[in-house]
């Protein structure tokens, strides 16, 4: 089988201006970035405000494993399959982060014959959105230290500055740093740190804003720290939110590209789902819903993280109502959840599959709690036995859940026709009764407890002394009536990555609670979640190269 980059480089792409015309966009509604990429004007939303929205389809998954699930690949493949069935379908994805691209996780452009292209551009600098986010974030960071250096009129307590610098690369050496060294001219000495760009509150703001002015206001509401009188200090107090929005004037526009089969794909925003809310932008999704009859989008990692945040944060702010959810599962991953060793995953084994399928069972139950119809997609690998496939099909049928075998990695849209058929049938015959899992007026602890017990299956929640003080502080500031964004491991329903399958009765330990006031949610940190990843022993970057003629090698 050819590599992803080899397949992508040999793709017959259509000019992006022609892709735009397919979905009703005129030349004055797009900004070209070469022949195969463009940005979409936000005026498109106002122009189509009276047009009925298309149907929104969310693709999520079981808890991810080293065996792989292929959620983005299925998302792309499903979109291609819908177009093969003569449906006006658009795909809406997140943008990849350079850190994982050069680290170990990889990009977010799909794989095999279900990819978005130009794959190399999308996985590298694309249209510069990540750089704009990084720069806007670091403008605020620089303004904070400059304000302190220039007299500190706001009486900022340098011991309580909570806003961090960012960069779009995995660099563990920058997690904890000291700034201001070198004497008086370099500012005041203090502890600081870097996060990866996709963990920045600026990224979350981009993805949850509904206009440029909304983005500017949200930037101003970022809590940067506290003053010496224990009062809050916001970005707007430093008067740089206008400049930050200026830096984001192009980044706020969604990006339009295409798949290998020339299906339109809107790619915009890329917050991680284990440390942020893990969904593409509201603007991208809303534009897609106005231009397409069916919109296929995805949310990061398993349904307990990505789907929960998609529903409770993105749908709440975007006033979205998904028509159907696809849960992606692989037989290899389910056997991993059943306790199979890595070297045994390709060996047919109904016993370990039957033990691991409880993870899929829980994710199905979770989606149903939100009142949204479910379809299970079995992302097939060549090592999967027919009896194993039948076992999953029987399991789903017994629970009244549609299930489809997908081979989109190998066959593109053709391999997703069964899934597309099941999705269309589900949308036609099962009406969504979408509702969030908690009321926004619930207390912080009530909201956390509902997610932990109902979605994760926990027996309860325990708070550190630090977390309890932080919750009290957020209540004092009057910002407690916000959605919850829990940062936890993606590998388990619990906050312990070693608890596979469907653990129950465990206790979720909340270590810290942070206010992302600009984004409009409260971040709850559990387990050992880091906001700045590190590179592995053998980074993917070591296998990458470029030839004299510009040909890229080793990019997946």
Coordinates of C-alpha atoms in Angstrom, one line a residue:
X1 CA 0.0 0.0 0.0
X2 CA 1.3 3.5 -0.9
X3 CA 2.0 6.0 1.8
X4 CA -0.4 8.8 2.6
X5 CA 1.9 11.4 1.2
X6 CA 2.5 9.5 -2.0
X7 CA -1.3 9.1 -2.5
X8 CA -1.8 12.8 -1.8
X9 CA 0.9 14.0 -4.1
X10 CA -0.6 12.1 -7.0
X11 CA -4.1 13.4 -6.4
X12 CA -5.9 15.2 -9.3
X13 CA -7.0 18.3 -7.5
X14 CA -9.5 20.7 -9.0
X15 CA -8.8 24.4 -8.8
X16 CA -10.2 25.7 -5.4
X17 CA -12.2 28.3 -7.3
X18 CA -14.1 25.5 -8.9
X19 CA -14.7 23.7 -5.6
X20 CA -16.0 27.0 -4.2
X21 CA -18.5 27.3 -7.1
X22 CA -19.7 23.7 -6.3
X23 CA -21.1 25.0 -3.0
X24 CA -22.4 28.3 -4.3
X25 CA -19.5 30.6 -3.5
X26 CA -18.7 33.4 -5.9
X27 CA -15.2 34.8 -6.5
X28 CA -15.9 37.8 -4.4
X29 CA -16.7 35.6 -1.4
X30 CA -13.3 33.8 -1.2
X31 CA -9.7 34.9 -0.8
X32 CA -7.3 32.7 -2.7
X33 CA -4.1 31.2 -1.2
X34 CA -2.7 29.8 -4.3
X35 CA -4.5 27.4 -6.6
X36 CA -5.8 24.9 -4.1
X37 CA -6.6 26.8 -0.9
X38 CA -8.8 29.7 0.0
X39 CA -10.5 31.5 2.8
X40 CA -14.3 32.1 3.0
X41 CA -15.6 35.5 3.7
X42 CA -17.8 35.7 6.9
X43 CA -20.3 37.7 4.8
X44 CA -21.5 34.4 3.4
X45 CA -23.3 33.8 6.7
X46 CA -25.3 37.0 6.5
X47 CA -26.0 36.5 2.8
X48 CA -27.5 33.0 3.6
X49 CA -29.1 33.8 6.9
X50 CA -32.6 32.9 5.7
X51 CA -31.5 29.6 4.1
X52 CA -32.4 26.4 6.0
X53 CA -29.5 24.7 7.7
X54 CA -28.3 21.3 6.4
X55 CA -28.1 18.2 8.6
X56 CA -25.1 18.0 11.0
X57 CA -23.4 14.6 11.4
X58 CA -20.8 14.2 14.2
X59 CA -18.1 11.6 13.9
X60 CA -16.6 10.5 17.2
X61 CA -15.0 7.2 18.5
X62 CA -14.3 4.8 21.3
X63 CA -11.4 5.7 23.6
X64 CA -8.2 5.8 21.3
X65 CA -5.5 3.2 21.6
X66 CA -2.1 2.6 20.0
X67 CA -3.9 0.2 17.6
X68 CA -5.6 3.2 15.9
X69 CA -9.2 4.1 15.2
X70 CA -9.1 6.4 12.1
X71 CA -11.8 8.9 13.1
X72 CA -10.6 11.7 10.7
X73 CA -10.3 9.1 7.9
X74 CA -13.8 7.9 8.4
X75 CA -15.1 11.5 8.5
X76 CA -13.5 12.2 5.1
X77 CA -14.6 8.9 3.7
X78 CA -18.2 9.4 4.8
X79 CA -18.3 12.9 3.2
X80 CA -16.9 11.4 0.0
X81 CA -19.5 8.5 0.1
X82 CA -22.4 11.0 0.6
X83 CA -21.2 12.8 -2.5
X84 CA -21.1 9.5 -4.4
X85 CA -24.7 9.1 -3.5
X86 CA -25.4 12.5 -5.1
X87 CA -25.8 14.4 -1.9
X88 CA -24.6 17.9 -1.4
X89 CA -22.1 17.1 1.4
X90 CA -19.4 19.2 3.0
X91 CA -16.8 18.1 5.5
X92 CA -15.7 20.3 8.4
X93 CA -12.5 19.4 10.2
X94 CA -9.9 20.8 12.6
X95 CA -6.5 22.1 11.5
X96 CA -3.4 20.0 12.5
X97 CA -0.8 21.2 15.0
X98 CA 2.8 21.2 14.0
X99 CA 3.8 19.6 17.4
X100 CA 2.1 16.3 16.8
X101 CA 3.0 16.4 13.1
X102 CA 6.7 16.3 13.9
X103 CA 6.3 14.3 17.1
X104 CA 4.4 11.0 17.1
X105 CA 0.6 11.5 16.8
X106 CA 0.5 12.7 13.2
X107 CA -1.7 15.1 11.4
X108 CA -5.4 15.5 11.0
X109 CA -5.9 15.2 7.2
X110 CA -7.3 11.6 7.1
X111 CA -5.4 8.8 5.5
X112 CA -5.2 6.4 2.6
X113 CA -7.8 7.2 0.0
X114 CA -9.8 9.3 2.4
X115 CA -7.7 12.4 2.8
X116 CA -8.0 16.2 2.5
X117 CA -5.5 17.8 0.1
X118 CA -3.1 19.5 -0.4
X119 CA -2.1 17.3 2.5
X120 CA 1.4 18.6 2.9
X121 CA 0.2 22.3 3.1
X122 CA -2.6 21.4 5.5
X123 CA -0.2 19.6 7.9
X124 CA 2.5 22.3 7.7
X125 CA 1.8 26.0 7.6
X126 CA -1.5 25.9 5.7
X127 CA -2.9 29.5 5.6
X128 CA -1.1 30.8 8.7
X129 CA -3.9 30.4 11.2
X130 CA -1.7 28.8 13.8
X131 CA 0.9 31.5 13.5
X132 CA -1.7 34.2 13.9
X133 CA -3.0 32.5 17.1
X134 CA 0.5 32.2 18.4
X135 CA 1.4 35.8 17.7
X136 CA -1.9 37.2 19.2
X137 CA -1.3 35.1 22.3
X138 CA 2.3 36.2 22.7
X139 CA 1.4 39.9 22.1
X140 CA -0.7 39.7 25.2
X141 CA 2.1 37.9 27.1
X142 CA 4.6 40.6 26.1
X143 CA 2.1 43.3 27.0
X144 CA 1.7 41.9 30.5
X145 CA 5.5 41.9 31.3
X146 CA 5.9 45.3 29.6
X147 CA 3.1 46.8 31.7
X148 CA 4.8 45.6 34.9
X149 CA 8.2 46.9 33.7
X150 CA 6.8 50.3 32.7
X151 CA 5.4 51.1 36.2
X152 CA 2.6 48.5 36.8
X153 CA -0.3 51.0 37.1
X154 CA -2.7 48.0 37.4
X155 CA -0.7 46.7 40.4
X156 CA -0.4 43.2 38.7
X157 CA 0.9 40.7 41.2
X158 CA 3.7 39.0 39.3
X159 CA 3.3 35.9 41.5
X160 CA -0.3 35.5 40.2
X161 CA 0.1 36.0 36.4
X162 CA -1.8 33.0 34.9
X163 CA -1.6 33.7 31.2
X164 CA 1.2 31.8 29.5
X165 CA 3.2 32.1 26.3
X166 CA 2.7 29.5 23.5
X167 CA 4.4 28.0 20.5
X168 CA 3.2 25.4 18.0
X169 CA 5.8 22.7 18.7
X170 CA 6.3 20.0 21.2
X171 CA 9.1 21.3 23.5
X172 CA 9.2 20.0 27.0
X173 CA 12.1 22.3 28.0
X174 CA 9.8 25.3 27.8
X175 CA 7.1 23.9 30.2
X176 CA 8.6 25.9 33.2
X177 CA 10.9 28.8 32.5
X178 CA 12.1 32.0 34.2
X179 CA 11.7 35.3 32.4
X180 CA 13.2 38.7 33.1
X181 CA 16.7 37.5 33.7
X182 CA 19.7 39.8 32.9
X183 CA 19.1 42.8 35.0
X184 CA 16.7 45.8 35.2
X185 CA 16.5 46.5 31.5
X186 CA 14.9 43.1 30.9
X187 CA 12.0 43.5 33.2
X188 CA 11.1 41.8 36.5
X189 CA 12.3 38.3 37.3
X190 CA 9.4 35.8 37.5
X191 CA 8.4 32.2 36.8
X192 CA 6.6 31.5 33.5
X193 CA 6.0 28.7 31.1
X194 CA 4.9 27.8 27.5
X195 CA 1.9 25.8 26.3
X196 CA 1.4 24.4 22.8
X197 CA -0.6 26.8 20.6
X198 CA -3.6 24.5 20.4
X199 CA -3.9 24.7 24.2
X200 CA -4.1 28.5 24.1
X201 CA -7.3 30.3 25.2
X202 CA -6.9 32.3 22.0
X203 CA -7.4 29.1 20.0
X204 CA -10.5 28.3 22.0
X205 CA -11.8 31.8 21.4
X206 CA -11.3 31.6 17.7
X207 CA -13.3 28.4 17.6
X208 CA -16.2 29.7 19.7
X209 CA -16.5 33.2 18.3
X210 CA -19.4 34.1 16.0
X211 CA -17.9 37.2 14.4
X212 CA -14.8 39.4 14.5
X213 CA -16.3 41.7 17.0
X214 CA -17.3 38.8 19.2
X215 CA -13.7 37.5 19.0
X216 CA -12.4 41.0 20.0
X217 CA -14.8 41.1 23.0
X218 CA -13.8 37.6 24.1
X219 CA -10.1 38.5 23.8
X220 CA -10.7 41.4 26.2
X221 CA -12.4 39.1 28.7
X222 CA -9.3 36.9 29.1
X223 CA -8.3 36.7 32.7
X224 CA -4.5 37.3 32.8
X225 CA -4.0 37.2 36.5
X226 CA -4.7 39.2 39.7
X227 CA -3.5 42.4 41.2
X228 CA -2.0 43.0 44.6
X229 CA -5.4 43.6 46.1
X230 CA -6.5 40.1 44.9
X231 CA -8.8 41.6 42.2
X232 CA -8.9 40.2 38.7
X233 CA -7.0 41.7 35.8
X234 CA -8.3 41.2 32.3
X235 CA -6.8 41.6 28.8
X236 CA -9.0 44.6 28.2
X237 CA -7.4 46.4 31.1
X238 CA -4.1 46.2 29.1
X239 CA -5.9 47.6 26.1
X240 CA -4.5 45.1 23.6
X241 CA -7.5 43.1 22.7
X242 CA -8.1 45.3 19.6
X243 CA -4.6 44.6 18.4
X244 CA -5.0 40.9 19.0
X245 CA -8.2 40.9 17.0
X246 CA -6.4 42.7 14.2
X247 CA -3.8 39.9 14.1
X248 CA -6.7 37.5 13.8
X249 CA -8.6 39.3 11.0
X250 CA -7.7 36.7 8.4
X251 CA -7.4 33.7 10.7
X252 CA -11.1 34.0 11.7
X253 CA -12.1 33.2 8.1
X254 CA -12.6 29.4 7.6
X255 CA -10.3 27.6 5.1
X256 CA -11.7 25.7 2.1
X257 CA -9.9 22.8 0.5
X258 CA -11.0 19.5 -1.0
X259 CA -10.7 15.7 -0.6
X260 CA -9.0 13.3 -2.9
X261 CA -12.4 12.9 -4.6
X262 CA -12.9 16.7 -4.8
X263 CA -15.5 16.8 -2.0
X264 CA -15.5 20.3 -0.4
X265 CA -13.8 20.4 3.0
X266 CA -13.8 23.4 5.4
X267 CA -10.9 23.2 7.8
X268 CA -10.6 25.8 10.6
X269 CA -9.3 25.8 14.2
X270 CA -7.7 23.0 16.1
X271 CA -8.0 22.9 19.9
X272 CA -6.8 19.6 21.5
X273 CA -9.7 17.6 23.0
X274 CA -7.8 16.3 26.1
X275 CA -6.7 19.8 27.2
X276 CA -9.2 22.0 25.3
X277 CA -12.7 21.5 23.7
X278 CA -11.5 19.6 20.6
X279 CA -13.8 20.9 17.9
X280 CA -13.4 23.0 14.7
X281 CA -14.8 26.5 14.7
X282 CA -18.5 27.4 15.1
X283 CA -18.1 29.7 12.1
X284 CA -16.8 26.9 9.8
X285 CA -19.6 24.6 10.9
X286 CA -22.3 27.3 10.5
X287 CA -21.1 28.3 7.0
X288 CA -21.0 24.6 6.0
X289 CA -24.6 24.1 7.2
X290 CA -25.7 27.0 5.1
X291 CA -23.9 25.8 2.0
X292 CA -24.4 22.0 2.3
X293 CA -27.4 19.7 2.8
X294 CA -25.2 17.4 4.9
X295 CA -22.2 18.4 7.0
X296 CA -19.8 15.8 8.4
X297 CA -17.6 17.0 11.2
X298 CA -15.5 15.4 14.0
X299 CA -14.5 16.0 17.6
X300 CA -11.2 14.9 19.1
X301 CA -10.4 11.6 20.7
X302 CA -13.2 9.4 22.2
X303 CA -16.9 10.3 22.7
X304 CA -16.2 10.9 26.4
X305 CA -14.0 13.8 25.6
X306 CA -14.6 15.2 22.1
X307 CA -18.3 14.4 21.8
X308 CA -19.1 15.6 25.3
X309 CA -17.4 18.9 24.7
X310 CA -19.0 19.2 21.2
X311 CA -22.4 18.9 22.8
X312 CA -22.0 20.7 26.1
X313 CA -19.8 23.6 24.8
X314 CA -19.8 24.0 21.0
X315 CA -23.5 23.1 20.4
X316 CA -24.5 25.2 23.4
X317 CA -22.7 28.4 22.2
X318 CA -23.4 27.7 18.5
X319 CA -27.0 26.7 19.0
X320 CA -26.4 23.6 17.0
X321 CA -28.4 20.4 17.0
X322 CA -26.7 17.3 15.5
X323 CA -28.9 15.0 13.5
X324 CA -26.8 11.9 13.9
X325 CA -23.6 10.7 15.5
X326 CA -21.2 8.1 14.1
X327 CA -19.0 6.2 16.6
X328 CA -15.9 4.8 15.0
X329 CA -14.4 1.6 16.3
X330 CA -11.8 -0.9 15.2
X331 CA -11.6 -4.5 16.1
X332 CA -7.9 -4.1 17.0
X333 CA -8.7 -1.2 19.4
X334 CA -11.5 -3.1 21.1
X335 CA -9.3 -6.1 21.6
X336 CA -6.7 -3.7 23.2
X337 CA -9.5 -2.5 25.6
X338 CA -10.1 -6.2 26.3
X339 CA -6.5 -6.7 27.5
X340 CA -4.8 -8.1 24.3
X341 CA -1.1 -7.4 24.0
X342 CA 0.0 -5.2 21.1
X343 CA 1.6 -8.1 19.2
X344 CA -1.6 -10.2 19.5
X345 CA -4.0 -7.6 18.1
X346 CA -3.9 -9.0 14.6
X347 CA -4.8 -12.5 15.8
X348 CA -8.6 -13.2 15.7
X349 CA -9.8 -13.5 19.3
X350 CA -13.5 -13.3 20.1
X351 CA -12.8 -13.6 23.9
X352 CA -10.7 -10.4 24.2
X353 CA -13.1 -8.6 21.7
X354 CA -16.0 -9.5 23.9
X355 CA -14.2 -8.0 26.9
X356 CA -13.2 -4.8 25.2
X357 CA -16.5 -4.1 23.4
X358 CA -17.8 -2.7 26.7
X359 CA -16.0 0.5 25.8
X360 CA -18.1 0.9 22.7
X361 CA -21.2 0.0 24.7
X362 CA -20.5 2.9 27.1
X363 CA -19.9 5.4 24.3
X364 CA -23.2 4.4 22.6
X365 CA -25.0 4.9 25.9
X366 CA -23.3 8.3 26.3
X367 CA -24.5 9.6 23.0
X368 CA -28.0 8.4 23.6
X369 CA -28.1 10.4 26.8
X370 CA -27.9 13.5 24.6
X371 CA -30.9 12.4 22.6
X372 CA -29.0 11.9 19.3
X373 CA -29.3 8.8 17.1
X374 CA -26.2 6.6 16.7
X375 CA -24.6 4.7 13.9
X376 CA -21.5 2.5 14.6
X377 CA -18.8 2.4 11.9
X378 CA -16.4 -0.6 12.0
X379 CA -13.2 0.8 10.5
X380 CA -11.9 -2.5 9.0
X381 CA -8.3 -3.6 8.9
X382 CA -7.1 -6.5 6.7
X383 CA -6.4 -8.6 9.8
X384 CA -10.0 -8.5 11.0
X385 CA -11.7 -11.9 11.0
X386 CA -15.3 -12.2 9.6
X387 CA -16.5 -13.7 12.8
X388 CA -15.1 -10.7 14.7
X389 CA -17.0 -8.4 12.4
X390 CA -20.1 -10.4 12.9
X391 CA -19.7 -10.3 16.6
X392 CA -19.8 -6.5 16.6
X393 CA -22.7 -6.4 14.2
X394 CA -24.7 -8.7 16.4
X395 CA -23.8 -6.7 19.5
X396 CA -25.1 -3.5 17.9
X397 CA -28.2 -5.0 16.4
X398 CA -29.1 -6.4 19.8
X399 CA -29.1 -2.8 21.1
X400 CA -31.1 -1.4 18.2
X401 CA -28.1 0.5 16.9
X402 CA -27.3 0.6 13.1
X403 CA -23.8 -0.6 12.3
X404 CA -21.8 -0.4 9.0
X405 CA -18.5 -1.9 7.8
X406 CA -16.3 0.8 6.4
X407 CA -13.2 0.5 4.2
X408 CA -12.6 4.1 3.4
X409 CA -8.9 4.1 4.0
X410 CA -8.4 1.5 1.2
X411 CA -11.3 2.4 -1.1
X412 CA -12.2 6.1 -0.4
X413 CA -15.8 7.0 -0.8
X414 CA -16.7 3.7 -2.3
X415 CA -15.7 2.0 1.0
X416 CA -18.1 4.2 2.9
X417 CA -21.3 3.7 0.9
X418 CA -22.8 1.3 3.4
X419 CA -22.1 3.8 6.2
X420 CA -23.5 6.7 4.2
X421 CA -26.7 4.6 3.6
X422 CA -27.1 3.8 7.3
X423 CA -26.5 7.5 8.3
X424 CA -29.1 8.7 5.8
X425 CA -31.6 6.1 6.9
X426 CA -31.0 7.2 10.5
X427 CA -31.5 10.9 9.8
X428 CA -34.7 10.1 7.9
X429 CA -36.3 7.8 10.4
X430 CA -34.9 8.8 13.8
X431 CA -35.5 12.4 14.9
X432 CA -33.0 14.0 17.3
X433 CA -34.1 15.2 20.7
X434 CA -30.8 16.9 21.5
X435 CA -30.2 18.2 25.1
X436 CA -27.1 19.0 27.0
X437 CA -26.1 16.7 30.0
X438 CA -26.1 19.6 32.5
X439 CA -27.8 22.9 33.1
X440 CA -25.6 25.9 32.8
X441 CA -27.0 27.3 36.0
X442 CA -25.8 24.2 38.0
X443 CA -22.9 24.8 40.4
X444 CA -19.4 24.1 39.2
X445 CA -19.3 20.9 41.3
X446 CA -22.7 19.8 40.1
X447 CA -21.6 20.1 36.4
X448 CA -18.3 18.3 37.0
X449 CA -20.1 15.6 38.9
X450 CA -22.7 15.0 36.1
X451 CA -19.9 14.6 33.5
X452 CA -17.8 12.4 35.7
X453 CA -20.6 10.1 36.8
X454 CA -22.9 10.0 33.8
X455 CA -20.4 10.2 30.9
X456 CA -17.2 8.6 32.5
X457 CA -19.0 6.2 34.8
X458 CA -17.2 7.5 37.9
X459 CA -18.3 6.8 41.5
X460 CA -17.6 10.3 42.5
X461 CA -15.2 13.3 42.4
X462 CA -12.5 14.4 44.8
X463 CA -11.0 17.9 44.8
X464 CA -7.5 19.0 45.9
X465 CA -7.3 21.9 48.3
X466 CA -5.9 24.0 45.5
X467 CA -8.9 23.2 43.3
X468 CA -11.4 24.0 46.0
X469 CA -9.8 27.4 46.5
X470 CA -9.8 28.1 42.7
X471 CA -13.5 27.2 42.5
X472 CA -14.3 29.6 45.4
X473 CA -12.4 32.3 43.5
X474 CA -14.3 31.7 40.3
X475 CA -17.6 31.9 42.2
X476 CA -16.4 35.2 43.8
X477 CA -15.7 36.6 40.4
X478 CA -19.2 35.7 39.2
X479 CA -18.0 33.5 36.4
X480 CA -19.3 30.1 37.7
X481 CA -22.3 29.8 35.3
X482 CA -20.1 28.6 32.4
X483 CA -19.7 25.3 30.6
X484 CA -17.1 22.8 31.9
X485 CA -14.1 21.7 29.9
X486 CA -12.5 18.7 31.6
X487 CA -8.8 18.0 30.8
X488 CA -8.1 14.3 31.2
X489 CA -6.4 11.4 29.5
X490 CA -8.0 10.3 26.2
X491 CA -7.0 6.7 26.7
X492 CA -9.6 5.8 29.4
X493 CA -13.1 6.7 30.4
X494 CA -11.5 7.5 33.8
X495 CA -8.7 9.9 34.6
X496 CA -6.2 7.0 34.8
X497 CA -4.9 5.9 31.3
X498 CA -4.3 2.4 32.5
X499 CA -8.0 1.7 33.2
X500 CA -9.1 0.3 29.9
X501 CA -12.5 -1.0 28.8
X502 CA -15.3 0.2 30.9
X503 CA -14.1 1.0 34.4
X504 CA -16.7 1.9 37.1
X505 CA -16.8 3.2 40.6
X506 CA -13.5 5.0 40.3
X507 CA -12.9 8.4 41.7
X508 CA -12.0 11.4 39.5
X509 CA -9.4 13.6 41.1
X510 CA -9.6 17.3 40.2
X511 CA -6.2 18.8 40.7
X512 CA -6.8 22.3 39.3
X513 CA -9.7 24.5 38.1
X514 CA -8.8 27.3 35.7
X515 CA -11.1 30.1 34.3
X516 CA -11.0 30.6 30.5
X517 CA -13.2 33.6 30.7
X518 CA -12.6 34.8 27.1
X519 CA -13.4 31.4 25.7
X520 CA -16.4 31.1 28.0
X521 CA -15.7 27.9 29.9
X522 CA -14.0 26.5 33.1
X523 CA -11.1 24.2 32.6
X524 CA -10.9 21.3 35.1
X525 CA -7.6 19.5 35.2
X526 CA -7.4 15.9 36.2
X527 CA -4.7 13.2 36.1
X528 CA -1.3 14.1 34.6
X529 CA -2.4 16.3 31.7
X530 CA 0.3 18.5 30.3
X531 CA -0.4 21.6 28.2
X532 CA 3.0 21.4 26.5
X533 CA 3.8 17.9 25.1
X534 CA 7.3 16.6 24.5
X535 CA 8.9 14.9 21.5
X536 CA 9.3 11.1 21.6
X537 CA 12.6 9.3 21.5
X538 CA 12.4 9.0 17.7
X539 CA 10.4 12.0 16.5
X540 CA 8.6 11.7 13.2
X541 CA 10.7 14.7 12.0
X542 CA 13.7 12.4 11.7
X543 CA 12.0 10.5 8.8
X544 CA 11.0 13.7 6.9
X545 CA 13.0 15.3 4.1
X546 CA 12.6 17.5 1.0
X547 CA 14.3 17.0 -2.4
X548 CA 15.8 19.6 -4.6
X549 CA 12.6 19.7 -6.8
X550 CA 10.5 20.4 -3.7
X551 CA 9.1 16.9 -3.3
X552 CA 8.4 16.2 0.4
X553 CA 9.3 12.8 1.9
X554 CA 8.2 11.0 5.1
X555 CA 5.2 13.1 5.9
X556 CA 3.0 10.1 6.9

